[in-house]
GROMACS .gro file of N, CA and C in nm:
model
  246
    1UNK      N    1   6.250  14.750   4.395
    1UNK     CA    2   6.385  14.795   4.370
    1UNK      C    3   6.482  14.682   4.404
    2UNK      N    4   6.566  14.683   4.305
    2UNK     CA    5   6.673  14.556   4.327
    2UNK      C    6   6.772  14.567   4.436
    3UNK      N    7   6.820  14.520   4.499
    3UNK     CA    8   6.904  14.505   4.585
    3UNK      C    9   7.052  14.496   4.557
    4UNK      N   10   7.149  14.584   4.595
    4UNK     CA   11   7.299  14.571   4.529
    4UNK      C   12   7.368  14.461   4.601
    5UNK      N   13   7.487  14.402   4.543
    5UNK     CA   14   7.550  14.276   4.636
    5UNK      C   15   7.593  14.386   4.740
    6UNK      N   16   7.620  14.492   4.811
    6UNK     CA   17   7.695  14.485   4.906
    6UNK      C   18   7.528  14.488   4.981
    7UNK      N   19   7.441  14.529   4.980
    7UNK     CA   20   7.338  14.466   5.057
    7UNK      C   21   7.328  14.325   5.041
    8UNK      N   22   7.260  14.249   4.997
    8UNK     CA   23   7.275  14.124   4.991
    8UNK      C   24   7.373  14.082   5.060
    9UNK      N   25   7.490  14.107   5.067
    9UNK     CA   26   7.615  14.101   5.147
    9UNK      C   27   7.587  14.064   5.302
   10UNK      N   28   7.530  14.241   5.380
   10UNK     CA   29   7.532  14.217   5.493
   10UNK      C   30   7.415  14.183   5.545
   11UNK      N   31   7.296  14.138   5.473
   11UNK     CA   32   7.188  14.080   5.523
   11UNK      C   33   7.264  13.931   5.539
   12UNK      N   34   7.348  13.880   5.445
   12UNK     CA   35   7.378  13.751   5.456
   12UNK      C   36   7.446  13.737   5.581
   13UNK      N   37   7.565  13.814   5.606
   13UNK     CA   38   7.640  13.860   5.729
   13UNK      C   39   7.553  13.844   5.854
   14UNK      N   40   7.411  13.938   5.869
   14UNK     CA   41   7.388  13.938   5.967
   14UNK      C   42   7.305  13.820   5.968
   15UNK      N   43   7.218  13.742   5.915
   15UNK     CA   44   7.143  13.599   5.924
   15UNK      C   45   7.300  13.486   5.939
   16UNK      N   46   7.389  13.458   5.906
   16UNK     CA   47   7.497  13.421   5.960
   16UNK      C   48   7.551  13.444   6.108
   17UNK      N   49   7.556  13.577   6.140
   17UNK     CA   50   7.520  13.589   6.281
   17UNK      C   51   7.458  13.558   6.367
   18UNK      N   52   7.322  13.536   6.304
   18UNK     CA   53   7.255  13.501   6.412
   18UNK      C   54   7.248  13.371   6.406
   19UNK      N   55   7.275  13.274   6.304
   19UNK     CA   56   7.266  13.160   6.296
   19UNK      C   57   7.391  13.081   6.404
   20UNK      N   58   7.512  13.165   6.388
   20UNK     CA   59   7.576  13.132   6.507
   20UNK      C   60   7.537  13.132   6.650
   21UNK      N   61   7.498  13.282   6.636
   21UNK     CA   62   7.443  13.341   6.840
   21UNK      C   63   7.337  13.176   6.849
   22UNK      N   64   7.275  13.202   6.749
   22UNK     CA   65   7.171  13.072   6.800
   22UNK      C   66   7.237  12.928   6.829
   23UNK      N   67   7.320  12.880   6.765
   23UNK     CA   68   7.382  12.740   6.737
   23UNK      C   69   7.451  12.756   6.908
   24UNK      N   70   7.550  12.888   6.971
   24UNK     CA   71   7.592  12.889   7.057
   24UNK      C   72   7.497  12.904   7.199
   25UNK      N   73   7.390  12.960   7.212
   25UNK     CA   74   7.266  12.987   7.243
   25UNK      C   75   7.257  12.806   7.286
   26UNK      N   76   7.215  12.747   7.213
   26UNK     CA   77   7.160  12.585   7.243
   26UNK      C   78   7.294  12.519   7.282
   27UNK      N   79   7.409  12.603   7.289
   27UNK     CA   80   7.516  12.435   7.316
   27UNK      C   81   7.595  12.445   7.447
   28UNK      N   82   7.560  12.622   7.490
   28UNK     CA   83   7.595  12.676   7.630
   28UNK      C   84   7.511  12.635   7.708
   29UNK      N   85   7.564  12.586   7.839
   29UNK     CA   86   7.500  12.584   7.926
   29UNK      C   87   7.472  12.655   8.029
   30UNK      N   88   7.641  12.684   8.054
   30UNK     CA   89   7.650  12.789   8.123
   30UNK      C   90   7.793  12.869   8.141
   31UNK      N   91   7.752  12.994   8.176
   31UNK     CA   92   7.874  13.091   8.160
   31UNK      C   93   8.012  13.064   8.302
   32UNK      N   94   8.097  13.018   8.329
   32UNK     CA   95   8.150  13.003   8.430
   32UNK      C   96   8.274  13.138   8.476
   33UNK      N   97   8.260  13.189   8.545
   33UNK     CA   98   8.344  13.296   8.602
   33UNK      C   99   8.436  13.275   8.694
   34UNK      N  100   8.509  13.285   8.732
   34UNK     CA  101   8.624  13.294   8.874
   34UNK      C  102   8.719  13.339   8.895
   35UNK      N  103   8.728  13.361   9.011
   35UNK     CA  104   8.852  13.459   9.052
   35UNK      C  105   9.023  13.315   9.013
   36UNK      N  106   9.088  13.388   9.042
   36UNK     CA  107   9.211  13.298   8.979
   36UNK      C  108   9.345  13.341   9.090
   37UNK      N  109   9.381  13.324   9.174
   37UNK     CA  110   9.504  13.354   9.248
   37UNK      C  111   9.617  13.321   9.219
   38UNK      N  112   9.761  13.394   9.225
   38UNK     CA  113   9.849  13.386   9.181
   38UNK      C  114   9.884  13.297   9.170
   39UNK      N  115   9.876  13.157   9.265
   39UNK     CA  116   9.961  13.028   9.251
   39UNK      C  117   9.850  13.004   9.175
   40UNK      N  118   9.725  12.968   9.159
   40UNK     CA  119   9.687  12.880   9.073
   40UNK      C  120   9.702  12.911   8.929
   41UNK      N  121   9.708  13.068   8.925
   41UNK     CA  122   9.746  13.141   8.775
   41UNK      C  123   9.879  13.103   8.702
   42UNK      N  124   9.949  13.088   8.804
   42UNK     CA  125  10.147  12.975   8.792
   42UNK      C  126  10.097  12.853   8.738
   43UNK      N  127  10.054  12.770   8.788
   43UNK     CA  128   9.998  12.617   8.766
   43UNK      C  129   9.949  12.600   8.651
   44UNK      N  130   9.836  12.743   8.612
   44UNK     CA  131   9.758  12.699   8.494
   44UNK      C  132   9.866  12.720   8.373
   45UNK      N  133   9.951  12.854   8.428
   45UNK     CA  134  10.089  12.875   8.293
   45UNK      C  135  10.144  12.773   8.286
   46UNK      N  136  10.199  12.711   8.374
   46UNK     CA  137  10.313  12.617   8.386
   46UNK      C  138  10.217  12.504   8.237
   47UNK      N  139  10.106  12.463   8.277
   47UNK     CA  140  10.055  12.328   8.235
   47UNK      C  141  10.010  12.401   8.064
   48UNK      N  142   9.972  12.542   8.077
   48UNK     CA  143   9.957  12.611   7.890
   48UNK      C  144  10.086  12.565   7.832
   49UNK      N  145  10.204  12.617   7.874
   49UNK     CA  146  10.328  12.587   7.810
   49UNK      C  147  10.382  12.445   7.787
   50UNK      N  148  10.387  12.382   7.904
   50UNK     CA  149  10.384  12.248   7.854
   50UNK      C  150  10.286  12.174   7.790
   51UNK      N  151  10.137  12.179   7.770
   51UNK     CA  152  10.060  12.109   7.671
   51UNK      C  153  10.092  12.182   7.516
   52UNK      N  154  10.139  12.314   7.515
   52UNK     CA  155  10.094  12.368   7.392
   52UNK      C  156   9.946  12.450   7.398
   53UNK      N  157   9.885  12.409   7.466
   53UNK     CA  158   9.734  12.419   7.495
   53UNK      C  159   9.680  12.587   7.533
   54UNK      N  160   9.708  12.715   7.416
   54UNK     CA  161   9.718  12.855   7.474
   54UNK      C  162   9.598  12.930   7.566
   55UNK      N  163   9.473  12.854   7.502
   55UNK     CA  164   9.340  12.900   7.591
   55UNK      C  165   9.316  12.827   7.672
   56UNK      N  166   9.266  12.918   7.797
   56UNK     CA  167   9.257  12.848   7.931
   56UNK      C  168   9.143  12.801   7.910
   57UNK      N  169   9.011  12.845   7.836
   57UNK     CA  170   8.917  12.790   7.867
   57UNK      C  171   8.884  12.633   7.790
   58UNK      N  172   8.990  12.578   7.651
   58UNK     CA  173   9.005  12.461   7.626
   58UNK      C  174   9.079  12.408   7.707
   59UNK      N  175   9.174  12.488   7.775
   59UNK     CA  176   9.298  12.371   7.902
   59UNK      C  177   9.174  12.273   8.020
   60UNK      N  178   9.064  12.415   8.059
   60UNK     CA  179   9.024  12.363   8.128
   60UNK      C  180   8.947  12.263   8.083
   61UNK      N  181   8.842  12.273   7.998
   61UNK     CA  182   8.731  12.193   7.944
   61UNK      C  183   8.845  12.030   7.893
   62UNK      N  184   8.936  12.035   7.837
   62UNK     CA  185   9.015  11.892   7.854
   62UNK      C  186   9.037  11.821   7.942
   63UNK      N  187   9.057  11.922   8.066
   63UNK     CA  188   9.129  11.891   8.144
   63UNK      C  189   8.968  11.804   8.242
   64UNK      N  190   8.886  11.874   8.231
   64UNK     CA  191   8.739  11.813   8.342
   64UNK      C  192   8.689  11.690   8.239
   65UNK      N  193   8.693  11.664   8.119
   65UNK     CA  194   8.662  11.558   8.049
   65UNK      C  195   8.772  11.453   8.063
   66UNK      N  196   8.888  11.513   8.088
   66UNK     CA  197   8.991  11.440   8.068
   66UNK      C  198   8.995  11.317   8.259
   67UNK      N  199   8.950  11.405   8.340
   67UNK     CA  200   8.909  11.350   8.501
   67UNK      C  201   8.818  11.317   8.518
   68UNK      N  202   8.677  11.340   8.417
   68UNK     CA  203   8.557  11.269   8.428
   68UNK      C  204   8.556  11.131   8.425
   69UNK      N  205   8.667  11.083   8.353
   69UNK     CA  206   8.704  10.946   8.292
   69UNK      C  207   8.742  10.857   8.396
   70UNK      N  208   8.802  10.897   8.474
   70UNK     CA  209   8.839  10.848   8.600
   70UNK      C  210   8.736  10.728   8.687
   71UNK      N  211   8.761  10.652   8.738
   71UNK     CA  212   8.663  10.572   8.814
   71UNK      C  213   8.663  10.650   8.974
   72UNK      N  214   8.520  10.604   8.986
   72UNK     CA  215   8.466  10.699   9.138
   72UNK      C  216   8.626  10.726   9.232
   73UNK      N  217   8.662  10.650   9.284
   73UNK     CA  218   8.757  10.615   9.341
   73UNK      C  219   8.884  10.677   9.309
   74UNK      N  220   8.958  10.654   9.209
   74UNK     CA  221   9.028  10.727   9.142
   74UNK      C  222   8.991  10.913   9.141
   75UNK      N  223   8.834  10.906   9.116
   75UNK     CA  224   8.867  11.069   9.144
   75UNK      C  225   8.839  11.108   9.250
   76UNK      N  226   8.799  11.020   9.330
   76UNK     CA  227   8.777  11.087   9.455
   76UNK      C  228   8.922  11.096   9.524
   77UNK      N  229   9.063  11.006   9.483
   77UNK     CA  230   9.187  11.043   9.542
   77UNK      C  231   9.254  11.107   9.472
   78UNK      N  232   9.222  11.163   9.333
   78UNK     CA  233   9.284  11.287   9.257
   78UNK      C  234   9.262  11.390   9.315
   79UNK      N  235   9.119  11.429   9.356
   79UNK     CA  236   9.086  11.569   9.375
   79UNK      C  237   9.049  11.576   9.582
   80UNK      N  238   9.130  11.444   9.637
   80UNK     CA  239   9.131  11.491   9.755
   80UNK      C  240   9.300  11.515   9.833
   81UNK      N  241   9.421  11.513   9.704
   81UNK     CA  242   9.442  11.564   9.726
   81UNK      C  243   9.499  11.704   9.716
   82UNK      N  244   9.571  11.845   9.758
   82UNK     CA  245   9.530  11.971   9.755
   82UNK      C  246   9.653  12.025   9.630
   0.00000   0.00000   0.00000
């Protein structure tokens, strides 16, 4: 029996799905969680609005590539102090 396009459809849909879950599957490493306190929740607004930058989780990921760059030294007096 032939198959109608709206089947064909969501078989395509769901092998697309999974072709994502998988692609994201291999590029995660890991899931990061944390609590967030009011001043640091200020800090992170303050720095969304001024980059333009609306998701926190690209603010952050720029922001740790962006300090990785740093020489030993350099980050060891960025992030000692508070």
């Amino acid at each position: 029996m032939a198959k109608t396009d709206a089947e064909r459809q969501k078989e395509k849909r769901a092998r697309d799905k999974l072709k994502a879950e998988e692609r994201r599957a291999r590029l995660l490493a890991y899931s990061l969680k944390v609590e967030v306190y009011q001043g640091t929740a200020d800090h992170l607004e303050r720095i969304k609005q001024v980059t333009g930058i609306d998701e926190v989780h690209d603010l952050l990921t720029r922001a740790i590539h962006n300090i990785s760059r740093l020489d030993d030294a350099a980050l060891r007096d960025f992030l000692a102090k508070p």
